[in-house]
Amino acid sequence: MVTIPELMISSSEGARPCPVIAMGTSSESGIAGKEAVSPSTLVEAIKMGYRHFDTAALYRSEKPVGDAIAEALRLGLIKSRSEIFVTTKLWCNSADRHLVLPAIKQSLKKLGLEYVDLYLIHWPFKLIQDDMKLPIPNECIASIDIKAVWESMEECQNLGLTKSIGVSNFSSKRIKEILSFAKIPPAVNQVEMNALWQQKKLNEFCKENGIVVTAYSPLGAAGNSAWGDNHVMECDVLQDIAKSKGKTVAQISLRWLYEQGVIIAVKSFNPERMRLNLDIFDWCLTEEELGKIAQIPQRKLVYLIGSLMTTEHNDLLAEIDADID
């Protein structure tokens, strides 16, 4: 079993360790309301050494994560709940002051847990709809009252329902707004980040403000038909480095992120790839290799929200993309 390194993030208990590899649990089928990841897959991940699971209300994978933790405890794979770090997220239809607390309580009910380790605002806007309808109707999208929502996020932490709070897909501009009034600053900002979308400025800003970045879609979300593509896995620079080091392209990509000092949310439900994704800690990239990766032309790869919206949302999409950039 692999022992995964940890980064320290701010929490209600002071600086708190968070495993640098999180197993992502999103899937097209889960978001579509069909079968999400199975608890048995997640139990196998725990056997391999995964101790951080990234879920969300949108993914419909909270119950499988909770079931897997309960099974791991029953099997003696872990001694206590505290050995597993759980991240979940506030979906956009609950991004109102009075809806945040009910939303986290609903997530905790599905997880079967008394608290989560990290609770994030999933996107910097809100949806006015009870059920997920695709594409999202134009009249259902609205701006977020971030001060009101953040105050409710702080309440979640103060009540002990989550150890830490943070954001996802937020730009430095939007985070600065939160910092201007926050009593509890964001601990984490989860954004798309990989060798082809390196987020250098945003990562630097977050580090300067004591915020840890979590990189989602570190491999470009290859294999998802609704969003993402294969450009990371097909990148010539990464392929050449992988060949010279006897590693996979995925391992080179994940190792590069690890060396940027971020948490990595990587998703694969294939047992062999799950193992390979953990084999990145006992070797490193050379300065020459890092230099080559730094010169890779940048392009945003993942368009999850874009794939859910109608073309009438072009202005909002442009604003979000510019904010993330």
XYZ file of N, CA and C in Angstrom, residues 196-321:
378
model
N -1.128 21.436 -19.801
C -1.566 22.266 -20.912
C -2.418 23.448 -20.467
N -2.684 23.538 -19.176
C -3.407 24.684 -18.606
C -2.846 24.888 -17.204
N -1.706 25.564 -17.122
C -0.850 25.494 -15.944
C -1.237 26.429 -14.806
N -2.102 27.391 -15.047
C -2.636 28.236 -13.976
C -1.530 28.865 -13.116
N -0.451 29.313 -13.751
C 0.693 29.825 -12.991
C 0.339 31.021 -12.126
N -0.355 32.012 -12.706
C -0.678 33.227 -11.966
C -1.651 32.938 -10.833
N -2.654 32.119 -11.107
C -3.645 31.817 -10.082
C -3.020 31.010 -8.945
N -2.173 30.051 -9.285
C -1.505 29.253 -8.256
C -0.611 30.136 -7.386
N 0.095 31.066 -8.016
C 0.964 31.981 -7.269
C 0.140 32.869 -6.345
N -0.980 33.388 -6.853
C -1.852 34.230 -6.025
C -2.364 33.452 -4.817
N -2.805 32.225 -5.059
C -3.341 31.415 -3.953
C -2.271 31.133 -2.908
N -1.063 30.798 -3.340
C 0.022 30.542 -2.388
C 0.312 31.777 -1.550
N 0.304 32.949 -2.184
C 0.578 34.188 -1.461
C -0.464 34.468 -0.385
N -1.668 33.909 -0.567
C -2.767 34.154 0.361
C -3.105 32.941 1.219
N -2.192 31.981 1.277
C -2.382 30.825 2.145
C -3.472 29.878 1.697
N -3.780 29.900 0.408
C -4.820 29.049 -0.161
C -4.160 27.949 -0.991
N -4.542 26.712 -0.754
C -3.975 25.592 -1.502
C -4.838 25.328 -2.733
N -4.209 25.141 -3.874
C -4.923 24.802 -5.107
C -5.094 23.292 -5.211
N -6.293 22.875 -5.592
C -6.531 21.492 -6.004
C -6.730 21.477 -7.508
N -5.983 20.625 -8.198
C -6.056 20.531 -9.653
C -7.026 19.430 -10.055
N -8.120 19.813 -10.724
C -8.987 18.781 -11.282
C -8.712 18.623 -12.775
N -9.170 17.512 -13.331
C -8.875 17.154 -14.720
C -7.385 17.274 -15.015
N -6.516 16.652 -14.194
C -5.069 16.741 -14.408
C -4.607 16.065 -15.682
N -5.465 15.199 -16.241
C -5.138 14.529 -17.500
C -6.043 15.010 -18.627
N -6.743 16.122 -18.405
C -7.582 16.696 -19.444
C -8.946 16.064 -19.574
N -9.341 15.250 -18.599
C -10.647 14.578 -18.636
C -10.806 13.728 -19.880
N -9.708 13.104 -20.306
C -9.767 12.239 -21.484
C -10.780 11.131 -21.266
N -11.530 10.820 -22.314
C -12.499 9.738 -22.244
C -13.905 10.193 -21.928
N -14.074 11.453 -21.530
C -15.417 11.975 -21.307
C -15.934 12.576 -22.594
N -17.068 12.099 -23.067
C -17.591 12.586 -24.337
C -18.230 13.962 -24.206
N -18.746 14.284 -23.004
C -19.450 15.551 -22.830
C -18.502 16.711 -22.559
N -17.335 16.421 -22.034
C -16.361 17.483 -21.754
C -14.961 16.875 -21.750
N -13.966 17.743 -21.896
C -12.590 17.251 -21.873
C -12.151 16.713 -23.222
N -10.848 16.389 -23.321
C -10.308 15.813 -24.545
C -9.023 15.077 -24.224
N -8.305 14.628 -25.265
C -7.105 13.807 -25.082
C -5.808 14.588 -25.251
N -5.868 15.914 -25.266
C -4.678 16.686 -25.620
C -3.531 16.535 -24.619
N -3.830 16.320 -23.347
C -2.746 16.089 -22.384
C -2.065 14.766 -22.692
N -2.850 13.721 -22.847
C -2.301 12.391 -23.084
C -1.597 12.285 -24.437
N -1.970 13.139 -25.387
C -1.380 13.097 -26.726
C -0.270 14.132 -26.908
N 0.067 14.860 -25.863
C 1.088 15.913 -25.954
C 2.463 15.305 -26.236
N 3.116 15.745 -27.311
C 4.412 15.191 -27.716
C 5.471 15.381 -26.625
N 5.477 16.545 -25.983
C 6.479 16.822 -24.954
C 6.344 15.824 -23.808
N 5.130 15.617 -23.351
C 4.895 14.679 -22.250
C 5.188 13.245 -22.666
N 4.842 12.898 -23.887
C 5.117 11.545 -24.380
C 6.619 11.282 -24.460
N 7.377 12.269 -24.928
C 8.838 12.104 -25.030
C 9.469 11.937 -23.649
N 9.020 12.747 -22.682
C 9.566 12.633 -21.330
C 9.197 11.284 -20.722
N 7.967 10.855 -20.937
C 7.519 9.567 -20.405
C 8.356 8.421 -20.965
N 8.615 8.474 -22.250
C 9.399 7.413 -22.897
C 10.820 7.371 -22.341
N 11.414 8.545 -22.166
C 12.802 8.597 -21.686
C 12.933 8.135 -20.233
N 11.860 8.295 -19.441
C 11.924 7.935 -18.026
C 11.307 6.566 -17.729
N 10.725 5.948 -18.759
C 10.071 4.670 -18.534
C 8.814 4.801 -17.689
N 8.122 5.917 -17.844
C 6.885 6.185 -17.116
C 5.736 6.370 -18.100
N 4.516 6.420 -17.580
C 3.370 6.714 -18.436
C 3.202 8.225 -18.555
N 2.492 8.658 -19.582
C 2.211 10.085 -19.742
C 1.421 10.591 -18.530
N 0.496 9.778 -18.052
C -0.284 10.179 -16.874
C 0.624 10.405 -15.680
N 1.593 9.538 -15.479
C 2.504 9.698 -14.343
C 3.339 10.966 -14.471
N 3.808 11.266 -15.667
C 4.562 12.512 -15.882
C 3.678 13.705 -15.565
N 2.436 13.673 -16.021
C 1.508 14.777 -15.798
C 1.225 14.969 -14.315
N 0.996 13.876 -13.611
C 0.691 13.958 -12.180
C 1.912 14.373 -11.368
N 3.084 13.858 -11.752
C 4.309 14.251 -11.055
C 4.568 15.735 -11.235
N 4.328 16.267 -12.436
C 4.516 17.697 -12.679
C 3.622 18.503 -11.736
N 2.372 18.094 -11.591
C 1.465 18.801 -10.688
C 1.938 18.708 -9.244
N 2.393 17.536 -8.844
C 2.888 17.353 -7.478
C 4.031 18.315 -7.196
N 4.885 18.527 -8.182
C 6.021 19.427 -8.004
C 5.604 20.904 -8.022
N 4.353 21.178 -8.395
C 3.837 22.555 -8.326
C 3.262 22.862 -6.952
N 3.238 21.872 -6.069
C 2.763 22.096 -4.711
C 1.260 22.165 -4.572
N 0.543 21.386 -5.396
C -0.909 21.397 -5.351
C -1.443 20.014 -4.974
N -2.704 19.987 -4.583
C -3.433 18.734 -4.414
C -3.944 18.316 -5.795
N -4.019 17.026 -6.039
C -4.403 16.532 -7.361
C -5.629 15.640 -7.239
N -6.712 16.018 -7.907
C -7.910 15.179 -7.950
C -7.891 14.413 -9.264
N -7.526 13.151 -9.208
C -7.400 12.339 -10.417
C -8.432 11.221 -10.390
N -9.045 10.961 -11.538
C -10.119 9.969 -11.574
C -9.797 8.845 -12.544
N -9.814 7.646 -12.026
C -9.833 6.445 -12.855
C -10.460 5.346 -12.019
N -11.340 4.584 -12.633
C -11.955 3.466 -11.938
C -11.353 2.142 -12.396
N -10.281 2.234 -13.199
C -9.554 1.052 -13.652
C -8.476 0.726 -12.620
N -8.487 -0.483 -12.027
C -7.561 -0.798 -10.925
C -6.091 -0.585 -11.259
N -5.661 -0.982 -12.453
C -4.253 -0.823 -12.798
C -3.872 0.649 -12.904
N -4.729 1.458 -13.526
C -4.434 2.888 -13.623
C -4.522 3.557 -12.259
N -5.420 3.093 -11.419
C -5.493 3.624 -10.054
C -4.166 3.417 -9.335
N -3.547 2.252 -9.525
C -2.244 1.972 -8.898
C -1.154 2.845 -9.506
N -1.144 2.928 -10.834
C -0.110 3.703 -11.518
C -0.169 5.181 -11.124
N -1.372 5.678 -10.901
C -1.531 7.092 -10.544
C -0.931 7.427 -9.179
N -0.678 6.417 -8.369
C -0.043 6.634 -7.060
C 1.472 6.476 -7.121
N 1.984 5.981 -8.228
C 3.418 5.710 -8.345
C 4.155 6.927 -8.899
N 4.101 8.019 -8.157
C 4.716 9.265 -8.635
C 5.600 9.928 -7.577
N 5.845 9.265 -6.459
C 6.482 9.944 -5.335
C 7.953 9.612 -5.112
N 8.473 8.553 -5.724
C 9.867 8.167 -5.446
C 10.803 8.494 -6.604
N 10.411 9.448 -7.442
C 11.255 9.919 -8.538
C 10.844 11.367 -8.820
N 11.622 12.066 -9.638
C 11.303 13.465 -9.916
C 11.657 13.827 -11.351
N 11.158 14.955 -11.766
C 11.467 15.499 -13.088
C 12.736 16.341 -12.996
N 13.529 16.320 -14.050
C 14.749 17.124 -14.077
C 14.416 18.576 -14.408
N 15.369 19.464 -14.166
C 15.171 20.870 -14.511
C 14.913 21.027 -16.009
N 15.621 20.241 -16.820
C 15.419 20.297 -18.272
C 14.004 19.875 -18.640
N 13.525 18.814 -18.008
C 12.165 18.340 -18.294
C 11.118 19.350 -17.841
N 11.339 19.944 -16.671
C 10.414 20.973 -16.189
C 10.402 22.174 -17.130
N 11.581 22.497 -17.666
C 11.673 23.608 -18.613
C 10.890 23.340 -19.881
N 10.960 22.111 -20.372
C 10.209 21.746 -21.579
C 8.706 21.825 -21.332
N 8.263 21.363 -20.163
C 6.836 21.409 -19.842
C 6.364 22.850 -19.714
N 7.225 23.700 -19.164
C 6.859 25.112 -18.996
C 6.611 25.808 -20.326
N 7.205 25.279 -21.403
C 7.074 25.900 -22.724
C 5.902 25.349 -23.534
N 5.141 24.398 -22.986
C 4.004 23.836 -23.716
C 2.962 24.930 -23.953
N 2.484 25.099 -25.185
C 1.428 26.094 -25.445
C 0.198 25.809 -24.586
N -0.390 26.876 -24.050
C -1.489 26.716 -23.098
C -2.847 26.791 -23.790
N -3.746 25.913 -23.347
C -5.128 25.938 -23.834
C -6.015 25.307 -22.783
N -7.157 25.926 -22.577
C -8.123 25.369 -21.639
C -8.782 24.166 -22.285
N -8.886 23.076 -21.516
C -9.352 21.816 -22.098
C -10.758 21.429 -21.690
N -11.145 21.720 -20.459
C -12.375 21.151 -19.920
C -13.518 22.157 -20.009
N -14.627 21.727 -20.555
C -15.771 22.611 -20.766
C -17.039 22.003 -20.188
N -16.930 21.516 -18.950
C -18.078 20.877 -18.318
C -19.275 21.812 -18.262
N -19.077 22.997 -17.698
C -20.206 23.911 -17.571
C -20.697 24.331 -18.946
N -19.765 24.538 -19.890
C -20.171 24.897 -21.241
C -21.031 23.829 -21.877
N -20.734 22.580 -21.596
C -21.502 21.486 -22.193
C -22.893 21.394 -21.602
N -23.104 22.016 -20.437
C -24.403 21.951 -19.791
C -25.296 23.130 -20.145
N -24.696 24.179 -20.728
C -25.446 25.397 -20.982
C -25.872 25.512 -22.435
N -26.833 26.395 -22.678
C -27.224 26.714 -24.038
C -26.281 27.790 -24.570
N -26.328 28.030 -25.870
C -25.466 29.053 -26.472
C -25.830 30.452 -25.979
N -27.013 30.600 -25.376
C -27.420 31.902 -24.850
C -26.542 32.338 -23.687
N -25.740 31.388 -23.154
C -24.896 31.697 -22.000
C -23.476 32.103 -22.403
N -23.273 32.474 -23.652
C -21.917 32.780 -24.111
C -21.250 33.868 -23.272
N -22.005 34.910 -22.905
C -21.417 35.992 -22.113
C -20.959 35.486 -20.756
N -21.768 34.661 -20.121
C -21.400 34.127 -18.818
C -20.209 33.191 -18.926
N -20.205 32.371 -19.970
C -19.085 31.442 -20.165
C -17.784 32.201 -20.369
N -17.860 33.279 -21.154
C -16.662 34.077 -21.398
C -16.167 34.691 -20.096
N -17.103 35.120 -19.259
C -16.724 35.726 -17.983
C -16.057 34.694 -17.090
N -16.622 33.490 -17.031
C -16.041 32.454 -16.177
C -14.681 32.060 -16.692
N -14.539 31.843 -17.987
C -13.246 31.458 -18.540
C -12.199 32.522 -18.252
